Structures are given as structure tokens and as C-alpha cells.
mmCIF file of C-alpha atoms in Angstrom:
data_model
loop_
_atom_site.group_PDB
_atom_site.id
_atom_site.type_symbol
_atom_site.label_atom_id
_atom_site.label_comp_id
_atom_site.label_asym_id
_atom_site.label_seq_id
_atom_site.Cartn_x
_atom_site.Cartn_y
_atom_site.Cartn_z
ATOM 1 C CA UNK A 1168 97.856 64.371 115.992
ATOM 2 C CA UNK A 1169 93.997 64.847 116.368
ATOM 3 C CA UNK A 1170 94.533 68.167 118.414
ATOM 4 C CA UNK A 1171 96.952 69.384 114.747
ATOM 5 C CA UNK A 1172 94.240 67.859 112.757
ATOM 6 C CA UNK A 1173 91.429 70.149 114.440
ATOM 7 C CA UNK A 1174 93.634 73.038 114.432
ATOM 8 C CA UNK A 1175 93.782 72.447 110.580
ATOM 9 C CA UNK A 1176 90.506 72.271 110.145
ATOM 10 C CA UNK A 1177 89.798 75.041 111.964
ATOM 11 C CA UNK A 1178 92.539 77.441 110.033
ATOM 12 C CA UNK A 1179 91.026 76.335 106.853
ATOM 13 C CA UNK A 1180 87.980 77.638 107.970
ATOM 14 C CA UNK A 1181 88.659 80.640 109.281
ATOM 15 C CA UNK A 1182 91.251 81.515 106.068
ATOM 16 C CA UNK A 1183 88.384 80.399 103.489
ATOM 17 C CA UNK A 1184 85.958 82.783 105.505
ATOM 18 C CA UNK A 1185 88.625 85.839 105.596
ATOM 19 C CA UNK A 1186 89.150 85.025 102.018
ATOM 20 C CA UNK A 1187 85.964 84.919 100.751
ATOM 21 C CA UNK A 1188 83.856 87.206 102.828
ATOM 22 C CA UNK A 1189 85.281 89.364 105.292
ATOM 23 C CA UNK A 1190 88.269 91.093 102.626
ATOM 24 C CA UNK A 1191 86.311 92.122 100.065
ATOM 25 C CA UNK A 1192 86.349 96.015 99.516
ATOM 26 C CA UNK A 1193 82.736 96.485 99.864
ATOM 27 C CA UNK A 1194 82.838 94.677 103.740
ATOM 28 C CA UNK A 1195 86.214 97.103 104.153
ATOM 29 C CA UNK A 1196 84.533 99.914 103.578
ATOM 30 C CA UNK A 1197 81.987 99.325 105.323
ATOM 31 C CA UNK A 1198 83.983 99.645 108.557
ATOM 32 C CA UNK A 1199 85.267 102.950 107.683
ATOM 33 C CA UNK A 1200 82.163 104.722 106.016
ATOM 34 C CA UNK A 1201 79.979 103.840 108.945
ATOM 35 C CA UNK A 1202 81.669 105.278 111.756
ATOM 36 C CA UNK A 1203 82.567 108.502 109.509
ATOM 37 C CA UNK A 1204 78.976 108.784 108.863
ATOM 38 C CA UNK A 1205 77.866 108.773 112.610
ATOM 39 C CA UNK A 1206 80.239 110.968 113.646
ATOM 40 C CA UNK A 1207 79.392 114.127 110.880
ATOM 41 C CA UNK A 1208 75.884 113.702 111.668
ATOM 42 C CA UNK A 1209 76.699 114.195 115.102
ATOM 43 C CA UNK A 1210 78.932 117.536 114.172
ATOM 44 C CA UNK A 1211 76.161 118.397 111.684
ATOM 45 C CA UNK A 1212 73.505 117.982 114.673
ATOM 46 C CA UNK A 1213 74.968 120.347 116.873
ATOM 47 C CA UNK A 1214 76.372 122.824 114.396
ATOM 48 C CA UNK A 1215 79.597 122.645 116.702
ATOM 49 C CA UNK A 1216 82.201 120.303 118.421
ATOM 50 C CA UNK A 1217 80.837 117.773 119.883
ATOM 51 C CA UNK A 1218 81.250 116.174 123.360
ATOM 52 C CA UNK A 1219 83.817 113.267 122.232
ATOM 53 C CA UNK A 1220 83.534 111.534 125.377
ATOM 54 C CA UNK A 1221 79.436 111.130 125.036
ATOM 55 C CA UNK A 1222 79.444 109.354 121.719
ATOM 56 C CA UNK A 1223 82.707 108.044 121.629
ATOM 57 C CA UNK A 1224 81.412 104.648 122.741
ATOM 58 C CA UNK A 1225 78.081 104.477 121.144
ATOM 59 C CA UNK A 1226 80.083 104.649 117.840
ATOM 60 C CA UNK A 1227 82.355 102.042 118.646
ATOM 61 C CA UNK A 1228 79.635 99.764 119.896
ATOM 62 C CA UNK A 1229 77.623 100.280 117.106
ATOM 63 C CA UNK A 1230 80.448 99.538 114.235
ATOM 64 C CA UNK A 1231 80.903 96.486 116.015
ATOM 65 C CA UNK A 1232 77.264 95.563 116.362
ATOM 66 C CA UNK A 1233 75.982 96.168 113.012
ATOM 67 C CA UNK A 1234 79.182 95.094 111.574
ATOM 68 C CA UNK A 1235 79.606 91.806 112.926
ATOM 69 C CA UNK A 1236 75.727 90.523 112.870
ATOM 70 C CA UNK A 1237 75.509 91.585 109.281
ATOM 71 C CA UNK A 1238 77.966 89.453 107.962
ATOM 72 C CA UNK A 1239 77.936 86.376 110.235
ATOM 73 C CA UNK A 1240 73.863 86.024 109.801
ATOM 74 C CA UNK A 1241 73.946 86.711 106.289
ATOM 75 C CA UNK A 1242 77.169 84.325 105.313
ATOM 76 C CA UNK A 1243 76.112 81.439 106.988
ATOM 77 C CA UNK A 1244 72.379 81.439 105.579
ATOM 78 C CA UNK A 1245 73.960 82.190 102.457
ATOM 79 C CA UNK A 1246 76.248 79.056 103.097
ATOM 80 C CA UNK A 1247 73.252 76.899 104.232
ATOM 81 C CA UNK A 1248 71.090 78.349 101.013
ATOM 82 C CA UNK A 1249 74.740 77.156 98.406
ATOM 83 C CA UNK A 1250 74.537 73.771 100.579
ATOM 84 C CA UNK A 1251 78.113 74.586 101.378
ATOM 85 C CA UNK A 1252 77.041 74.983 104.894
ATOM 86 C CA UNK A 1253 75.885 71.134 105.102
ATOM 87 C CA UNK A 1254 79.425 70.272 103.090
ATOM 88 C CA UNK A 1255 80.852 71.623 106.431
ATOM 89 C CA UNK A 1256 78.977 69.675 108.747
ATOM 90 C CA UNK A 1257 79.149 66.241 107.255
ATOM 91 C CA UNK A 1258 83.061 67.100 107.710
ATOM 92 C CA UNK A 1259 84.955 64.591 110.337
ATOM 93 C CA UNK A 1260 85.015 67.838 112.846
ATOM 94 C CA UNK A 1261 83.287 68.355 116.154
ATOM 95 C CA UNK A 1262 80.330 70.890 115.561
ATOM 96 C CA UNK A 1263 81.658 73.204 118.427
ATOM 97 C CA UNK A 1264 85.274 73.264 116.721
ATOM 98 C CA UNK A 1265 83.243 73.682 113.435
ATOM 99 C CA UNK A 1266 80.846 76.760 114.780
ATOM 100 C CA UNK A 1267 83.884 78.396 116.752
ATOM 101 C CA UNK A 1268 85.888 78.867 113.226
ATOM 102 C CA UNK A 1269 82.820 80.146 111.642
ATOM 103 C CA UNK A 1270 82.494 83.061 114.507
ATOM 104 C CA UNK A 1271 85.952 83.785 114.783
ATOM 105 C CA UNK A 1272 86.410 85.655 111.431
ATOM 106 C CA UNK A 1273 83.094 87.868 112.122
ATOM 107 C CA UNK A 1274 84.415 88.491 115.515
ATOM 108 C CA UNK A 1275 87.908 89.433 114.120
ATOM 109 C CA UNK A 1276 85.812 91.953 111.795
ATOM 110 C CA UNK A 1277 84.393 93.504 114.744
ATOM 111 C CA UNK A 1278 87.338 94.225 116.493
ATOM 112 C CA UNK A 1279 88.928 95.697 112.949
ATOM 113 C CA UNK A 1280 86.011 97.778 112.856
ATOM 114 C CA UNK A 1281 86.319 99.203 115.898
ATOM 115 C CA UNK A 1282 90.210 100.441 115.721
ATOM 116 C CA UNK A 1283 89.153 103.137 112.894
ATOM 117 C CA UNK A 1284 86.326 104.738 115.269
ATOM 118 C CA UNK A 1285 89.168 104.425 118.280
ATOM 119 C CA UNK A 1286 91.817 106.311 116.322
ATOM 120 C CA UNK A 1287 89.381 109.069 114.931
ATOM 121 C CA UNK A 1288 87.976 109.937 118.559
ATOM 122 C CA UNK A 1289 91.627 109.718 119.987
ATOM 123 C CA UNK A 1290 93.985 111.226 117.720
ATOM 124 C CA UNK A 1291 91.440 113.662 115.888
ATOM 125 C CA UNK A 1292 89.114 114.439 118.373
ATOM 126 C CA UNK A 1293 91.677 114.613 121.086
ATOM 127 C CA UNK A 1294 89.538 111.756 123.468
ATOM 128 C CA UNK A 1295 91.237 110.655 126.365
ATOM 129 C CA UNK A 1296 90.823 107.116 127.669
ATOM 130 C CA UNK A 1297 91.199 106.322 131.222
ATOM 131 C CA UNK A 1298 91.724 102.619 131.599
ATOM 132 C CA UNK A 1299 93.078 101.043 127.879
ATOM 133 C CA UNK A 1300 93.180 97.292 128.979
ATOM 134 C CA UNK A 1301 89.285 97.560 129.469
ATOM 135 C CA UNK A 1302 88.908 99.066 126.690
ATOM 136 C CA UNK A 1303 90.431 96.795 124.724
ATOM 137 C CA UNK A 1304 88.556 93.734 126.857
ATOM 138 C CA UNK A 1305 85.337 95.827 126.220
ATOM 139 C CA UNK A 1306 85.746 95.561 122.804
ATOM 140 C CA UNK A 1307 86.577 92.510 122.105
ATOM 141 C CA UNK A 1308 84.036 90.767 124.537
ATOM 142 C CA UNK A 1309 81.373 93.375 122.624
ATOM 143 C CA UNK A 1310 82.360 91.287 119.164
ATOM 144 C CA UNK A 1311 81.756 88.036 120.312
ATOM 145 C CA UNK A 1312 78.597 88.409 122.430
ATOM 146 C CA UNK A 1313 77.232 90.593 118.679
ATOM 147 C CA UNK A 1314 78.839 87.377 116.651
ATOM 148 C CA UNK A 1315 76.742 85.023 118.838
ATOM 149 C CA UNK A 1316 73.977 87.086 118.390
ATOM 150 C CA UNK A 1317 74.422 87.300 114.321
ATOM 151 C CA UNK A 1318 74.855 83.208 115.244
ATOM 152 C CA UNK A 1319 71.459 82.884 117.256
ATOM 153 C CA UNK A 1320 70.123 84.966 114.280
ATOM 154 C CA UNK A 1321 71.606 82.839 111.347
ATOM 155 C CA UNK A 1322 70.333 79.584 112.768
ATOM 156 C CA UNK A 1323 66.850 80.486 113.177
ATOM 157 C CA UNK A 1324 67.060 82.120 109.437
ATOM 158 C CA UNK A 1325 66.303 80.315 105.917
ATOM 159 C CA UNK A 1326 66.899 82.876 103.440
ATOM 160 C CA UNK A 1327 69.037 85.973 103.519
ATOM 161 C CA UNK A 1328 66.425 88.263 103.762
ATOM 162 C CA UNK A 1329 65.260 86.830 106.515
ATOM 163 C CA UNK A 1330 68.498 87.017 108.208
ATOM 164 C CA UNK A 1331 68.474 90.552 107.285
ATOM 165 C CA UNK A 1332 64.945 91.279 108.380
ATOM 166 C CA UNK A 1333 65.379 90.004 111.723
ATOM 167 C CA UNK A 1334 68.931 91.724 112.576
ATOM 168 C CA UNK A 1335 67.464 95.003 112.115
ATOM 169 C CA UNK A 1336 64.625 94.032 114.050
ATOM 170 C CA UNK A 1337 66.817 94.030 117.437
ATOM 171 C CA UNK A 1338 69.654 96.115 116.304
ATOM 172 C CA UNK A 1339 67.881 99.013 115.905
ATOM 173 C CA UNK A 1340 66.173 99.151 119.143
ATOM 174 C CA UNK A 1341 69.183 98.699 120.615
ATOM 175 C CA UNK A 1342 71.018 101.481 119.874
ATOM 176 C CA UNK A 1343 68.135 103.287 121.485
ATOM 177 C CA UNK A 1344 67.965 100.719 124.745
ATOM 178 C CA UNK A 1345 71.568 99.865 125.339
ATOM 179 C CA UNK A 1346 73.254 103.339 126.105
ATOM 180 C CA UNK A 1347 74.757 103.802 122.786
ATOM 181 C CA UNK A 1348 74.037 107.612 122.381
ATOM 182 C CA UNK A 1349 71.614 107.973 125.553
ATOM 183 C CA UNK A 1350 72.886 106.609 128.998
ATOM 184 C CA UNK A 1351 70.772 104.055 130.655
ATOM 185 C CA UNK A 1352 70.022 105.701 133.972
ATOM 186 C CA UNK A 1353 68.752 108.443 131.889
ATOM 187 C CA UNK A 1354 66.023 106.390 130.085
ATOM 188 C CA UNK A 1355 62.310 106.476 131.585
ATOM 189 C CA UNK A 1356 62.097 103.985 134.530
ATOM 190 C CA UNK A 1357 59.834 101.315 132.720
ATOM 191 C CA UNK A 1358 62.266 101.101 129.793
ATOM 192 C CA UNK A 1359 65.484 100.145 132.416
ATOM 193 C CA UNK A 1360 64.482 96.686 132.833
ATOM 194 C CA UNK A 1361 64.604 96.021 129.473
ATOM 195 C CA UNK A 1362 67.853 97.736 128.834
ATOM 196 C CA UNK A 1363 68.776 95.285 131.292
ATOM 197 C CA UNK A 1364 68.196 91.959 129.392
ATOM 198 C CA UNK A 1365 70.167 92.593 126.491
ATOM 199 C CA UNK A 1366 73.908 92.589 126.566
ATOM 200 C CA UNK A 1367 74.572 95.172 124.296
ATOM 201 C CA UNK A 1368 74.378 97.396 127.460
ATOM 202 C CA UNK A 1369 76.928 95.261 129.397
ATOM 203 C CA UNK A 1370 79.705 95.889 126.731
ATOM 204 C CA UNK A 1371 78.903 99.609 126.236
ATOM 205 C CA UNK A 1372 79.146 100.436 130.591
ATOM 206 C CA UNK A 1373 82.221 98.653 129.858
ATOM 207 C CA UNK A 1374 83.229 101.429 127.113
ATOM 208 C CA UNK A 1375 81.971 104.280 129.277
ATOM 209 C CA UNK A 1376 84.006 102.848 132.128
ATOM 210 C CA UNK A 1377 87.447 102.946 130.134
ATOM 211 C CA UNK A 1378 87.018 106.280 128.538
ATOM 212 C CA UNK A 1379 85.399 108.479 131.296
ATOM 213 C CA UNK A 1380 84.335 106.163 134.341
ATOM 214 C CA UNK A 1381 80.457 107.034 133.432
ATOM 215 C CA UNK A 1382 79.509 103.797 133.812
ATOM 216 C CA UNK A 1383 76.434 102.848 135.902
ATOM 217 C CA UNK A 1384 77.319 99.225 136.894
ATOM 218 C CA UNK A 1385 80.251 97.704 138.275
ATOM 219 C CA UNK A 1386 83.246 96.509 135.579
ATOM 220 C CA UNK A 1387 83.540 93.029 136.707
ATOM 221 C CA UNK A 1388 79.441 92.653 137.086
ATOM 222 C CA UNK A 1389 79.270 94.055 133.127
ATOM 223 C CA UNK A 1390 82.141 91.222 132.055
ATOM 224 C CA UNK A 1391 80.879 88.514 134.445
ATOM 225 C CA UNK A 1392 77.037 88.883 132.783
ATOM 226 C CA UNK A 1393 78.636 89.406 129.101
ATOM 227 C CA UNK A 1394 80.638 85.533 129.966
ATOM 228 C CA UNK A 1395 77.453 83.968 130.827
ATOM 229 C CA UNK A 1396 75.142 86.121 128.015
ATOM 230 C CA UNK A 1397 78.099 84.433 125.344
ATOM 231 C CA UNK A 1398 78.724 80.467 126.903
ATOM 232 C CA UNK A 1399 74.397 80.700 126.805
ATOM 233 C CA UNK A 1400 74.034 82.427 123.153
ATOM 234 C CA UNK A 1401 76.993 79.801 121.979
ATOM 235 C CA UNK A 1402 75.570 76.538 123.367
ATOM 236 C CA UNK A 1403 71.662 77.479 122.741
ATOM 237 C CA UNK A 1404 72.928 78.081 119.078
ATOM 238 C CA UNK A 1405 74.533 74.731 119.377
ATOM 239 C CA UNK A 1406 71.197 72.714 120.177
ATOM 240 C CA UNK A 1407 69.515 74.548 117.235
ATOM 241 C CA UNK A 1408 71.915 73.535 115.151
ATOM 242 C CA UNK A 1409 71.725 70.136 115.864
ATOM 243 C CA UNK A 1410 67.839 69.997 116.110
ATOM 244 C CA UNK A 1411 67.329 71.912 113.039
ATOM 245 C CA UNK A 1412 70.205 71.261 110.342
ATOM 246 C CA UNK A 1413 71.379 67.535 111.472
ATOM 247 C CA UNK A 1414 68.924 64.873 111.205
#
């Protein structure tokens, strides 16, 4: 009975998030403009066809990132700005059950947003990929590690533009330090550590392992790291929670 009651709760949740944030047109076509974007800048760049396989996971990883950090940052300090937020918490469910339904629609939308960048590189471009269960893995442990971050974001947020302010602080950078467009080894020496500390780079060696094997770190090392960089990111949002918004 309590197990059907949190599963309720948790439904409800999710639904009233779907509903009210993640299917509206503008958020819909946001997952199809971006990607479409990237990709003619990159034909425009080089004046000819581009090398599929180079930027084929930078533009996955980066629909997911910025698509998945925008909305859960920005919904939930919109929620705790409307109060609606603190409705939720004075609600008879745990704060972990209560936290995991408010992640799992944003990391829904970043899987969604990734299948329209997949299809476009595979059945347009012609892109091969060599191992499809890691893809698929890749991607979906790549939206929950960016939810948690758009989580560790939201918490330490008061007002929306705040929220905003500081996703763009890391995001950006990121798409520089992570391998995105530019592979790691590549980068200047002093700049690899840091690359290192953010798991942003973890998910993308996964993506360049399942559609060309140009990865630079061993699979299970990148999912193993990712694991620990999420259970850390979930539970340290946790604590702030509960230090910050519950008295």
C-alpha cells in the first residue's frame, strides 16, 4: 500500500511536470532547432561535407546538456519563487522520492532531445555507429548526470535569472573542455586536468566510443566515474535541500 501510494505520488509528479513544462511547443522546438542550428554552422564552416563522425557526438551531448539544465534549473526556481515548490515538500512524501520525480521529466527531455540529432547524423548524414547499446547507455547516463547538474544548479539559485546566469557559466566552458567538438587528448596539457573533473567528458568518450571507438579512456572507467559523479551530485543536492529550503 505505501510502496502504490509513493508510486502515485511520484506519477503525479512527473505527469504535472510533462504537462506543464516539458510539452509546450516552445521547449519542443527547442530540441529540434538546436541541433539543426549546430549542424549548418558546421556545413557553413567548412563550405563542404563535413566529417559526421567528428561532431556527431558533440551535438548530441550538447542538446542534451543545454537542454536538460535549462529547464530543470529554471522550473524548479520558478516553482520555489510560485511557493509551489514548498507545497511539494510539506507533502507526506520522502524528499528523495520527491526530488527523483522532479529529475525524471528533465532527464526524459534529454534523452528526446537527443533521438532528433541521432536520426539526422544516421539516416541523413549516412553515420555509422559501432556499438548501439552504448550508445544508447551513453546517452541516457549523459541526461541524468546534466539533470543533476541543472539540480545542483537550481538549489543553490533564488531567482530565475540566477539559475540562468549560472548554467551558462559552466555550460559554456564545457563544450570547449569536455570533447564536444575538440577531443581531449588534443587540448594543451595544463587544460587536461580540468577536462578531467567534470563529467561532461565521461559521457561524451562514451559517445566517441559507440560511434567510432575514438575514445581516450576505457568504457567501463567513463560509466563507473559518471555512477559515482550522479549518486554524489544527487545526495549533495539532497543536503542542500534540506539545509536550505526545510527549516
Amino acid at each position: 500500500m505505501k510502496v502504490s501510494k509513493s508510486f502515485t505520488a511520484f506519477r503525479s509528479i512527473l505527469l504535472k511536470d510533462m504537462k506543464n513544462y516539458y510539452l509546450k511547443p516552445p521547449n519542443i522546438s527547442w530540441g529540434i532547432i538546436f541541433p539543426f542550428a549546430w549542424m549548418l554552422m558546421m556545413f557553413i564552416k567548412s563550405k563542404s561535407a563535413f566529417d559526421i563522425t567528428e561532431v556527431f557526438p558533440g551535438i548530441v551531448a550538447m542538446s542534451i546538456l543545454f537542454g536538460t539544465t535549462s529547464m530543470l534549473s529554471v522550473t524548479i526556481t520558478f516553482e520555489r519563487k510560485s511557493r509551489s515548490f514548498e507545497r511539494l515538500l510539506l507533502a507526506p512524501v520522502r524528499i528523495e522520492l520527491l526530488v527523483l520525480a522532479k529529475v525524471t521529466g528533465a532527464i526524459l527531455f534529454g534523452i528526446v532531445n537527443s533521438v532528433l540529432p541521432v536520426l539526422i547524423s544516421v539516416l541523413y548524414f549516412r553515420s555509422g555507429v559501432m556499438h548501439w547499446a552504448t550508445l544508447v547507455s551513453g546517452i541516457a547516463l549523459l541526461s541524468v548526470i546534466s539533470t543533476f547538474m541543472g539540480l545542483f544548479i537550481a538549489v543553490s539559485a533564488k531567482e530565475v535569472f540566477e539559475a540562468q546566469t549560472y548554467s551558462n557559466f559552466y555550460r559554456f566552458p564545457m563544450i570547449f573542455l569536455c570533447g564536444l567538438f575538440v577531443p581531449v587528448p588534443v587540448l594543451p596539457l595544463f587544460i587536461q586536468p580540468l577536462s578531467c573533473l567534470l563529467p561532461v567528458t565521461y559521457g561524451v568518450d562514451i559517445l566517441r566510443y559507440s560511434i567510432s571507438e575514438s575514445n581516450f579512456l576505457p568504457v567501463a572507467f567513463d560509466l563507473g566515474i559518471l555512477v559515482v559523479f550522479c549518486l554524489a551530485m544527487f545526495y549533495i543536492s539532497i543536503f542542500n535541500i534540506r539545509r536550505k529550503w526545510i527549516v
